[in-house]
Amino acid sequence: MSKKILVLAGDGIGPEIVAEAIKVLDALQAEGAIDVTMEEALVGGAAYDDCGDPLPAATLEAAKASDAVLLGAVGGPKWEPLHFSKRPERGLLGLRAGLGLFANLRPAFLYPQLADASTLKSEVVSGLDIMIVRELTGGIYFGEPRGVETLESGERYGYNTLCYKESEVERICRVAYDIAMKRGKRVCSVDKANVLEVTEMWREVAIETAADYPEIELSHMYVDNASMQLVRAPKQFDVMVTTNMFGDILSDCAAMLTGSIGMLPSASLNAEGQGMYEPIHGSAPDIAGRGIANPLATILSVAMMLRYSLDAGEAADRIEAAVSKVLDQGLRTGDIMSEGMRQVGTAEMGDAVVAALRA
Ligand code: NAD
């Protein structure tokens, strides 16, 4: 049966990079490798401009009715003066909450062709392949109570709450263990169990849940050490699983090990396997409309979508191989350009991936 994809191009470079991802989906569809129907809707600043709401009810309904959502990026200076509740980013948060997307998968994979793009020595990062599994709907970003008050003394007092139910820890650990079973079977759970009681419980639940996965080699690391190890010897990691805030920080660090945020996809999944797929970068207003953005992170997000939500792992493998082939051919967008390579624009890069897929 045909699977439904909701396409949300968003703002800035969003429409440009999503157009290239759609070319790839169309090419796979034309040869019968996948069976999908695509519908488009508005989110972010584009939606605000259209109807005054960064997440119109119709967009959320369409997202709920789809098997997967493909998102470009949202945001831009134009909408920064708006109240928080109307900002483009609220559209993203609303989609995450509305779809119950509790598991954020952020791979940090370095194509060997781009080893020189990293700020780290190429022997430290070449062959890097880490999957960071970040809890996305709990922890300190959502915990109550939260706020800023003025004390009787006149001093301001700000507070947030780090809290997790054990069921929330168990389900994110299961996602990490399931993914590790398809990779190197090693999981490092990152916490701050020496200081924070809630993450001491996190560690206990990680261990208890691992009893169902006898083949998984589970290790634990404090977050301060994990951040150090990520830049010291990142290849020691296979899958990392951690809280919302620790994952937010560590995944950005891991992303930069690879040199360009224009290359990295992400997935956010709910309990039913429904997911939202997007590049990790933002809407890059500084280069929007110039046809120079790197579409590969979005194209690789399509590969994740096919693998994790649409049960089309073979097509996903082919997209990843096509991207590798295009890099072998020496084609580079400006963000990953290096000496001796041929610089291409967004559309030419997308066309090259499609040609490599067909070859
Ligand atoms: P950004 O990721 O948009 O850009 C950072 C830098 O990377 C810029 O120099 C940009 O030109 C470059 N870059 C990003 N993607 C690129 C690509 N595909 N190809 C080539 N170069 C690329 O981050 P920012 O500038 O901090 O944020 C810009 C806007 O994006 C803000 O409004 C922010 O809120 C929003 N944002 C959205 C998301 C999202 O939609 N998920 C994520 C992060 C930021």
Short mmCIF file of C-alpha atoms and ligand atoms in Angstrom, two decimals:
data_model
loop_
_atom_site.label_atom_id
_atom_site.label_comp_id
_atom_site.label_asym_id
_atom_site.label_seq_id
_atom_site.Cartn_x
_atom_site.Cartn_y
_atom_site.Cartn_z
CA MET A 1 0.00 0.00 0.00
CA SER A 2 1.16 3.49 -0.83
CA LYS A 3 2.80 5.35 2.11
CA LYS A 4 1.98 8.97 2.79
CA ILE A 5 4.71 11.59 3.11
CA LEU A 6 3.91 15.10 4.27
CA VAL A 7 6.41 17.56 2.82
CA LEU A 8 7.04 20.75 4.82
CA ALA A 9 9.58 22.86 2.98
CA GLY A 10 9.56 25.68 5.55
CA ASP A 11 11.67 28.82 5.26
CA GLY A 12 14.99 30.11 3.95
CA ILE A 13 16.84 27.41 2.04
CA GLY A 14 14.11 24.90 3.04
CA PRO A 15 12.23 24.98 -0.29
CA GLU A 16 15.50 24.75 -2.30
CA ILE A 17 16.88 21.69 -0.52
CA VAL A 18 13.53 19.94 -0.22
CA ALA A 19 13.04 20.27 -4.00
CA GLU A 20 16.21 18.18 -4.49
CA ALA A 21 15.03 15.56 -1.98
CA ILE A 22 11.75 15.29 -3.89
CA LYS A 23 13.69 14.68 -7.12
CA VAL A 24 15.30 11.67 -5.43
CA LEU A 25 11.94 10.35 -4.19
CA ASP A 26 10.42 10.88 -7.65
CA ALA A 27 13.27 8.96 -9.28
CA LEU A 28 12.82 5.99 -6.92
CA GLN A 29 9.04 6.11 -7.41
CA ALA A 30 9.36 6.20 -11.22
CA GLU A 31 11.34 2.96 -11.25
CA GLY A 32 8.98 1.29 -8.76
CA ALA A 33 11.51 1.04 -5.92
CA ILE A 34 9.09 2.82 -3.56
CA ASP A 35 5.36 3.50 -3.47
CA VAL A 36 4.62 6.85 -1.86
CA THR A 37 2.20 9.74 -2.17
CA MET A 38 3.39 13.24 -1.27
CA GLU A 39 1.37 16.12 0.06
CA GLU A 40 2.73 19.59 0.84
CA ALA A 41 1.78 21.94 3.67
CA LEU A 42 3.01 25.10 5.36
CA VAL A 43 4.98 25.38 8.59
CA GLY A 44 7.15 27.99 10.30
CA GLY A 45 7.48 31.53 9.00
CA ALA A 46 5.82 30.62 5.70
CA ALA A 47 2.75 29.41 7.62
CA TYR A 48 2.76 32.49 9.84
CA ASP A 49 2.79 34.74 6.77
CA ASP A 50 -0.08 32.77 5.29
CA CYS A 51 -2.41 32.50 8.28
CA GLY A 52 -0.74 33.99 11.38
CA ASP A 53 0.11 30.61 12.89
CA PRO A 54 3.50 28.79 12.55
CA LEU A 55 1.72 25.45 12.91
CA PRO A 56 -1.75 25.63 11.33
CA ALA A 57 -4.18 22.97 12.58
CA ALA A 58 -4.43 21.61 9.02
CA THR A 59 -0.66 21.00 8.93
CA LEU A 60 -0.67 19.12 12.25
CA GLU A 61 -3.66 17.04 11.12
CA ALA A 62 -1.93 16.21 7.83
CA ALA A 63 1.24 15.27 9.76
CA LYS A 64 -0.73 12.95 12.04
CA ALA A 65 -2.33 11.29 9.01
CA SER A 66 1.01 10.67 7.30
CA ASP A 67 3.53 7.85 7.68
CA ALA A 68 6.40 10.30 7.68
CA VAL A 69 7.10 14.02 7.54
CA LEU A 70 9.94 15.50 5.51
CA LEU A 71 10.93 18.93 6.80
CA GLY A 72 13.34 21.48 5.29
CA ALA A 73 14.03 24.09 7.94
CA VAL A 74 12.20 26.94 9.64
CA GLY A 75 13.05 30.41 10.86
CA GLY A 76 14.74 33.59 9.78
CA PRO A 77 15.39 37.17 10.86
CA LYS A 78 12.08 38.33 9.41
CA TRP A 79 10.16 36.52 12.17
CA GLU A 80 12.53 37.17 15.08
CA PRO A 81 10.60 40.19 16.41
CA LEU A 82 7.46 38.03 16.84
CA HIS A 83 6.23 36.85 20.24
CA PHE A 84 7.60 33.38 21.15
CA SER A 85 4.23 31.75 20.55
CA LYS A 86 4.24 32.91 16.91
CA ARG A 87 7.86 32.23 16.02
CA PRO A 88 8.61 29.68 13.29
CA GLU A 89 10.42 27.41 15.78
CA ARG A 90 7.12 26.94 17.66
CA GLY A 91 5.95 25.10 14.56
CA LEU A 92 8.71 22.55 15.02
CA LEU A 93 8.12 22.12 18.74
CA GLY A 94 4.39 21.78 18.10
CA LEU A 95 5.01 19.03 15.54
CA ARG A 96 7.32 17.17 17.93
CA ALA A 97 4.79 17.39 20.77
CA GLY A 98 1.75 16.75 18.57
CA LEU A 99 3.25 13.62 17.04
CA GLY A 100 4.84 12.42 20.32
CA LEU A 101 8.30 12.29 18.71
CA PHE A 102 10.29 11.19 21.76
CA ALA A 103 13.34 9.72 20.04
CA ASN A 104 15.76 11.90 18.12
CA LEU A 105 18.30 10.02 16.02
CA ARG A 106 21.31 12.06 15.02
CA PRO A 107 23.98 10.20 13.09
CA ALA A 108 27.47 11.68 12.90
CA PHE A 109 28.89 9.96 9.87
CA LEU A 110 31.94 11.13 8.03
CA TYR A 111 32.22 10.29 4.38
CA PRO A 112 35.90 9.41 3.87
CA GLN A 113 35.93 11.78 0.86
CA LEU A 114 35.33 14.66 3.29
CA ALA A 115 37.82 13.73 6.03
CA ASP A 116 39.71 16.97 5.41
CA ALA A 117 36.59 19.08 6.10
CA SER A 118 36.81 18.35 9.83
CA THR A 119 38.71 20.65 12.13
CA LEU A 120 40.11 17.52 13.79
CA LYS A 121 43.00 15.52 12.39
CA SER A 122 41.75 13.18 9.70
CA GLU A 123 43.13 10.07 11.51
CA VAL A 124 40.93 10.96 14.52
CA VAL A 125 37.71 11.25 12.51
CA SER A 126 38.16 9.25 9.34
CA GLY A 127 35.70 6.33 9.45
CA LEU A 128 33.59 8.02 12.11
CA ASP A 129 30.10 6.53 12.40
CA ILE A 130 28.22 7.40 15.58
CA MET A 131 24.47 7.37 16.21
CA ILE A 132 23.33 9.66 18.99
CA VAL A 133 19.89 8.80 20.36
CA ARG A 134 18.52 11.81 22.24
CA GLU A 135 15.36 11.81 24.37
CA LEU A 136 13.26 14.59 22.85
CA THR A 137 10.03 15.17 24.75
CA GLY A 138 11.08 15.11 28.41
CA GLY A 139 13.82 16.25 30.74
CA ILE A 140 14.71 19.78 31.70
CA TYR A 141 13.33 21.41 28.53
CA PHE A 142 9.81 20.40 29.56
CA GLY A 143 10.06 19.84 33.35
CA GLU A 144 7.84 21.77 35.78
CA PRO A 145 8.13 23.91 37.80
CA ARG A 146 10.02 26.40 35.68
CA GLY A 147 10.27 30.15 35.58
CA VAL A 148 11.92 33.29 36.87
CA GLU A 149 10.60 35.03 40.01
CA THR A 150 11.65 38.04 42.00
CA LEU A 151 12.49 37.21 45.59
CA GLU A 152 11.54 39.42 48.53
CA SER A 153 15.11 40.67 48.51
CA GLY A 154 14.49 42.00 45.00
CA GLU A 155 16.90 39.48 43.48
CA ARG A 156 15.67 37.47 40.50
CA TYR A 157 15.52 33.68 40.92
CA GLY A 158 15.36 31.37 37.89
CA TYR A 159 14.71 27.62 37.90
CA ASN A 160 14.05 24.65 35.65
CA THR A 161 13.38 21.05 36.59
CA LEU A 162 15.13 17.95 35.30
CA CYS A 163 12.67 15.08 35.64
CA TYR A 164 12.08 11.72 33.95
CA LYS A 165 9.65 8.88 34.53
CA GLU A 166 11.28 5.48 34.30
CA SER A 167 8.94 4.58 31.41
CA GLU A 168 10.40 7.50 29.44
CA VAL A 169 13.93 6.26 30.09
CA GLU A 170 13.04 2.69 29.23
CA ARG A 171 11.48 3.55 25.86
CA ILE A 172 14.42 5.68 24.69
CA CYS A 173 16.86 2.97 25.80
CA ARG A 174 14.90 0.41 23.80
CA VAL A 175 15.17 2.61 20.69
CA ALA A 176 18.94 2.85 21.21
CA TYR A 177 19.35 -0.89 21.80
CA ASP A 178 17.22 -1.79 18.76
CA ILE A 179 19.33 0.49 16.56
CA ALA A 180 22.58 -0.85 18.04
CA MET A 181 21.46 -4.40 17.22
CA LYS A 182 21.57 -3.37 13.55
CA ARG A 183 25.01 -1.77 13.96
CA GLY A 184 27.95 -2.53 16.23
CA LYS A 185 25.83 -3.68 19.24
CA ARG A 186 27.57 -1.22 21.57
CA VAL A 187 25.64 1.45 23.50
CA CYS A 188 27.09 4.13 25.75
CA SER A 189 24.49 5.68 28.07
CA VAL A 190 25.50 9.22 29.02
CA ASP A 191 24.41 10.65 32.38
CA LYS A 192 25.58 12.67 35.35
CA ALA A 193 24.78 9.96 37.90
CA ASN A 194 27.43 11.21 40.32
CA VAL A 195 25.53 14.46 40.88
CA LEU A 196 21.94 14.19 39.64
CA GLU A 197 19.60 11.65 41.27
CA VAL A 198 17.34 11.56 38.21
CA THR A 199 20.22 10.42 36.02
CA GLU A 200 21.27 7.87 38.63
CA MET A 201 17.81 6.40 38.05
CA TRP A 202 18.41 6.78 34.29
CA ARG A 203 21.50 4.59 34.66
CA GLU A 204 19.61 1.95 36.67
CA VAL A 205 16.78 1.79 34.13
CA ALA A 206 19.30 1.59 31.25
CA ILE A 207 20.85 -1.45 32.95
CA GLU A 208 17.49 -3.09 33.75
CA THR A 209 16.23 -2.58 30.17
CA ALA A 210 19.44 -4.01 28.72
CA ALA A 211 18.58 -7.35 30.35
CA ASP A 212 16.27 -7.91 27.33
CA TYR A 213 19.21 -7.35 24.97
CA PRO A 214 21.89 -9.87 25.98
CA GLU A 215 23.97 -9.13 22.88
CA ILE A 216 24.25 -5.40 23.63
CA GLU A 217 27.46 -4.24 25.28
CA LEU A 218 26.26 -1.40 27.52
CA SER A 219 28.63 1.15 29.01
CA HIS A 220 28.05 4.37 30.97
CA MET A 221 29.81 7.69 30.87
CA TYR A 222 29.38 10.99 32.68
CA VAL A 223 28.44 13.76 30.29
CA ASP A 224 31.54 15.85 30.99
CA ASN A 225 33.77 12.92 30.12
CA ALA A 226 31.62 12.06 27.08
CA SER A 227 32.10 15.57 25.66
CA MET A 228 35.84 15.22 26.14
CA GLN A 229 35.94 11.72 24.60
CA LEU A 230 33.93 12.90 21.59
CA VAL A 231 36.73 15.18 20.53
CA ARG A 232 39.60 13.05 21.87
CA ALA A 233 38.72 9.66 20.40
CA PRO A 234 35.25 9.76 18.82
CA LYS A 235 35.60 6.45 17.00
CA GLN A 236 35.25 4.59 20.33
CA PHE A 237 31.47 5.21 20.15
CA ASP A 238 28.84 3.22 18.26
CA VAL A 239 25.46 4.30 19.70
CA MET A 240 25.10 6.90 22.45
CA VAL A 241 21.82 7.35 24.35
CA THR A 242 21.14 10.32 26.59
CA THR A 243 18.75 12.92 27.98
CA ASN A 244 17.20 15.76 26.03
CA MET A 245 19.65 18.49 27.06
CA PHE A 246 22.82 16.36 27.12
CA GLY A 247 21.85 15.00 23.69
CA ASP A 248 21.22 18.49 22.34
CA ILE A 249 24.74 19.55 23.23
CA LEU A 250 26.62 16.33 22.45
CA SER A 251 24.95 15.88 19.06
CA ASP A 252 25.98 19.35 17.90
CA CYS A 253 29.53 18.59 19.00
CA ALA A 254 29.46 15.24 17.17
CA ALA A 255 28.04 16.93 14.07
CA MET A 256 30.96 19.30 13.87
CA LEU A 257 33.42 16.39 13.98
CA THR A 258 32.27 15.74 10.45
CA GLY A 259 33.05 19.23 9.20
CA SER A 260 29.83 20.36 7.60
CA ILE A 261 26.33 20.62 8.93
CA GLY A 262 25.20 20.56 5.31
CA MET A 263 25.81 16.78 5.30
CA LEU A 264 23.94 15.54 8.37
CA PRO A 265 20.39 14.18 8.48
CA SER A 266 18.20 13.46 11.50
CA ALA A 267 15.09 11.54 12.44
CA SER A 268 12.59 12.01 15.24
CA LEU A 269 10.38 8.99 15.92
CA ASN A 270 7.31 8.19 17.96
CA ALA A 271 6.20 4.91 19.51
CA GLU A 272 4.45 3.84 16.28
CA GLY A 273 7.57 4.34 14.15
CA GLN A 274 6.06 7.41 12.53
CA GLY A 275 8.77 10.00 12.09
CA MET A 276 9.81 13.47 11.11
CA TYR A 277 12.98 13.71 9.02
CA GLU A 278 15.05 16.84 8.57
CA PRO A 279 18.59 18.07 8.06
CA ILE A 280 20.21 19.17 11.31
CA HIS A 281 21.01 22.62 9.96
CA GLY A 282 18.69 25.60 10.02
CA SER A 283 17.19 27.73 7.29
CA ALA A 284 20.52 29.47 6.47
CA PRO A 285 18.98 32.86 5.65
CA ASP A 286 22.44 34.15 4.69
CA ILE A 287 22.48 31.96 1.56
CA ALA A 288 18.74 31.49 0.90
CA GLY A 289 17.53 32.03 -2.65
CA ARG A 290 21.00 31.79 -4.18
CA GLY A 291 20.90 28.16 -5.25
CA ILE A 292 24.11 27.29 -3.41
CA ALA A 293 22.86 25.39 -0.33
CA ASN A 294 24.00 21.80 0.14
CA PRO A 295 20.97 19.52 -0.35
CA LEU A 296 22.75 16.33 0.79
CA ALA A 297 21.63 16.45 4.45
CA THR A 298 18.03 16.60 3.26
CA ILE A 299 18.57 13.85 0.70
CA LEU A 300 20.18 11.71 3.44
CA SER A 301 17.17 12.50 5.65
CA VAL A 302 15.05 10.88 2.94
CA ALA A 303 17.26 7.78 3.25
CA MET A 304 16.59 7.69 7.02
CA MET A 305 12.87 8.13 6.35
CA LEU A 306 12.82 5.18 3.97
CA ARG A 307 14.73 3.05 6.47
CA TYR A 308 12.96 3.91 9.72
CA SER A 309 9.36 4.78 8.74
CA LEU A 310 8.68 3.45 5.26
CA ASP A 311 10.22 0.00 5.43
CA ALA A 312 12.35 0.56 2.33
CA GLY A 313 15.86 -0.13 3.63
CA GLU A 314 17.19 -1.14 0.24
CA ALA A 315 16.20 2.17 -1.36
CA ALA A 316 17.79 3.94 1.64
CA ASP A 317 21.07 2.09 1.06
CA ARG A 318 20.97 3.12 -2.60
CA ILE A 319 20.54 6.81 -1.76
CA GLU A 320 23.50 6.70 0.62
CA ALA A 321 25.61 4.93 -2.00
CA ALA A 322 24.57 7.51 -4.62
CA VAL A 323 25.70 10.36 -2.33
CA SER A 324 29.02 8.63 -1.82
CA LYS A 325 29.42 8.21 -5.58
CA VAL A 326 28.74 11.89 -6.22
CA LEU A 327 31.42 12.80 -3.67
CA ASP A 328 33.77 10.36 -5.42
CA GLN A 329 33.09 12.25 -8.64
CA GLY A 330 34.52 15.35 -6.95
CA LEU A 331 31.28 17.34 -6.87
CA ARG A 332 31.03 19.74 -3.91
CA THR A 333 28.71 22.53 -2.81
CA GLY A 334 30.44 25.60 -1.40
CA ASP A 335 30.25 24.47 2.25
CA ILE A 336 32.28 21.30 1.57
CA MET A 337 34.42 22.66 -1.26
CA SER A 338 38.14 21.85 -1.25
CA GLU A 339 41.01 22.19 -3.68
CA GLY A 340 40.79 20.17 -6.88
CA MET A 341 37.04 19.54 -6.54
CA ARG A 342 34.28 20.92 -8.78
CA GLN A 343 31.91 23.37 -7.13
CA VAL A 344 28.22 22.90 -7.96
CA GLY A 345 24.95 24.49 -6.89
CA THR A 346 21.97 22.97 -5.08
CA ALA A 347 20.10 21.75 -8.17
CA GLU A 348 23.19 20.35 -9.88
CA MET A 349 24.03 18.38 -6.74
CA GLY A 350 20.49 16.98 -6.59
CA ASP A 351 20.61 16.04 -10.29
CA ALA A 352 23.96 14.31 -9.77
CA VAL A 353 22.53 12.17 -6.94
CA VAL A 354 19.58 11.19 -9.14
CA ALA A 355 21.96 10.30 -12.00
CA ALA A 356 24.09 8.20 -9.62
CA LEU A 357 20.96 6.44 -8.37
CA ARG A 358 19.98 5.51 -11.92
CA ALA A 359 23.44 4.42 -12.97
P1 NAD B 1 21.94 27.56 10.18
O1 NAD B 1 22.15 26.10 10.37
O2 NAD B 1 20.76 27.97 9.40
O3 NAD B 1 23.24 28.21 9.51
C1 NAD B 1 24.52 28.18 10.10
C2 NAD B 1 25.59 28.37 8.99
O4 NAD B 1 25.65 27.17 8.22
C3 NAD B 1 25.25 29.49 8.01
O5 NAD B 1 26.43 30.12 7.62
C4 NAD B 1 24.64 28.78 6.82
O6 NAD B 1 24.83 29.43 5.59
C5 NAD B 1 25.39 27.45 6.86
N1 NAD B 1 24.53 26.35 6.34
C6 NAD B 1 23.47 25.79 6.96
N2 NAD B 1 22.92 24.85 6.19
C7 NAD B 1 23.63 24.83 5.05
C8 NAD B 1 23.54 24.06 3.85
N3 NAD B 1 22.60 23.12 3.66
N4 NAD B 1 24.44 24.30 2.87
C9 NAD B 1 25.40 25.22 3.04
N5 NAD B 1 25.55 25.96 4.14
C10 NAD B 1 24.67 25.77 5.14
O7 NAD B 1 21.90 28.19 11.66
P2 NAD B 1 21.59 29.69 12.13
O8 NAD B 1 22.18 30.65 11.16
O9 NAD B 1 21.97 29.72 13.54
O10 NAD B 1 20.00 29.81 12.07
C11 NAD B 1 19.30 30.39 10.99
C12 NAD B 1 17.80 30.19 11.23
O11 NAD B 1 17.49 28.80 11.23
C13 NAD B 1 17.33 30.73 12.59
O12 NAD B 1 16.08 31.35 12.41
C14 NAD B 1 17.19 29.49 13.44
O13 NAD B 1 16.23 29.63 14.45
C15 NAD B 1 16.75 28.47 12.41
N6 NAD B 1 17.05 27.08 12.76
C16 NAD B 1 16.12 26.18 12.35
C17 NAD B 1 16.36 24.83 12.58
C18 NAD B 1 15.36 23.85 12.08
O14 NAD B 1 14.52 24.21 11.27
N7 NAD B 1 15.42 22.61 12.50
C19 NAD B 1 17.56 24.41 13.20
C20 NAD B 1 18.51 25.38 13.56
C21 NAD B 1 18.24 26.72 13.31
#
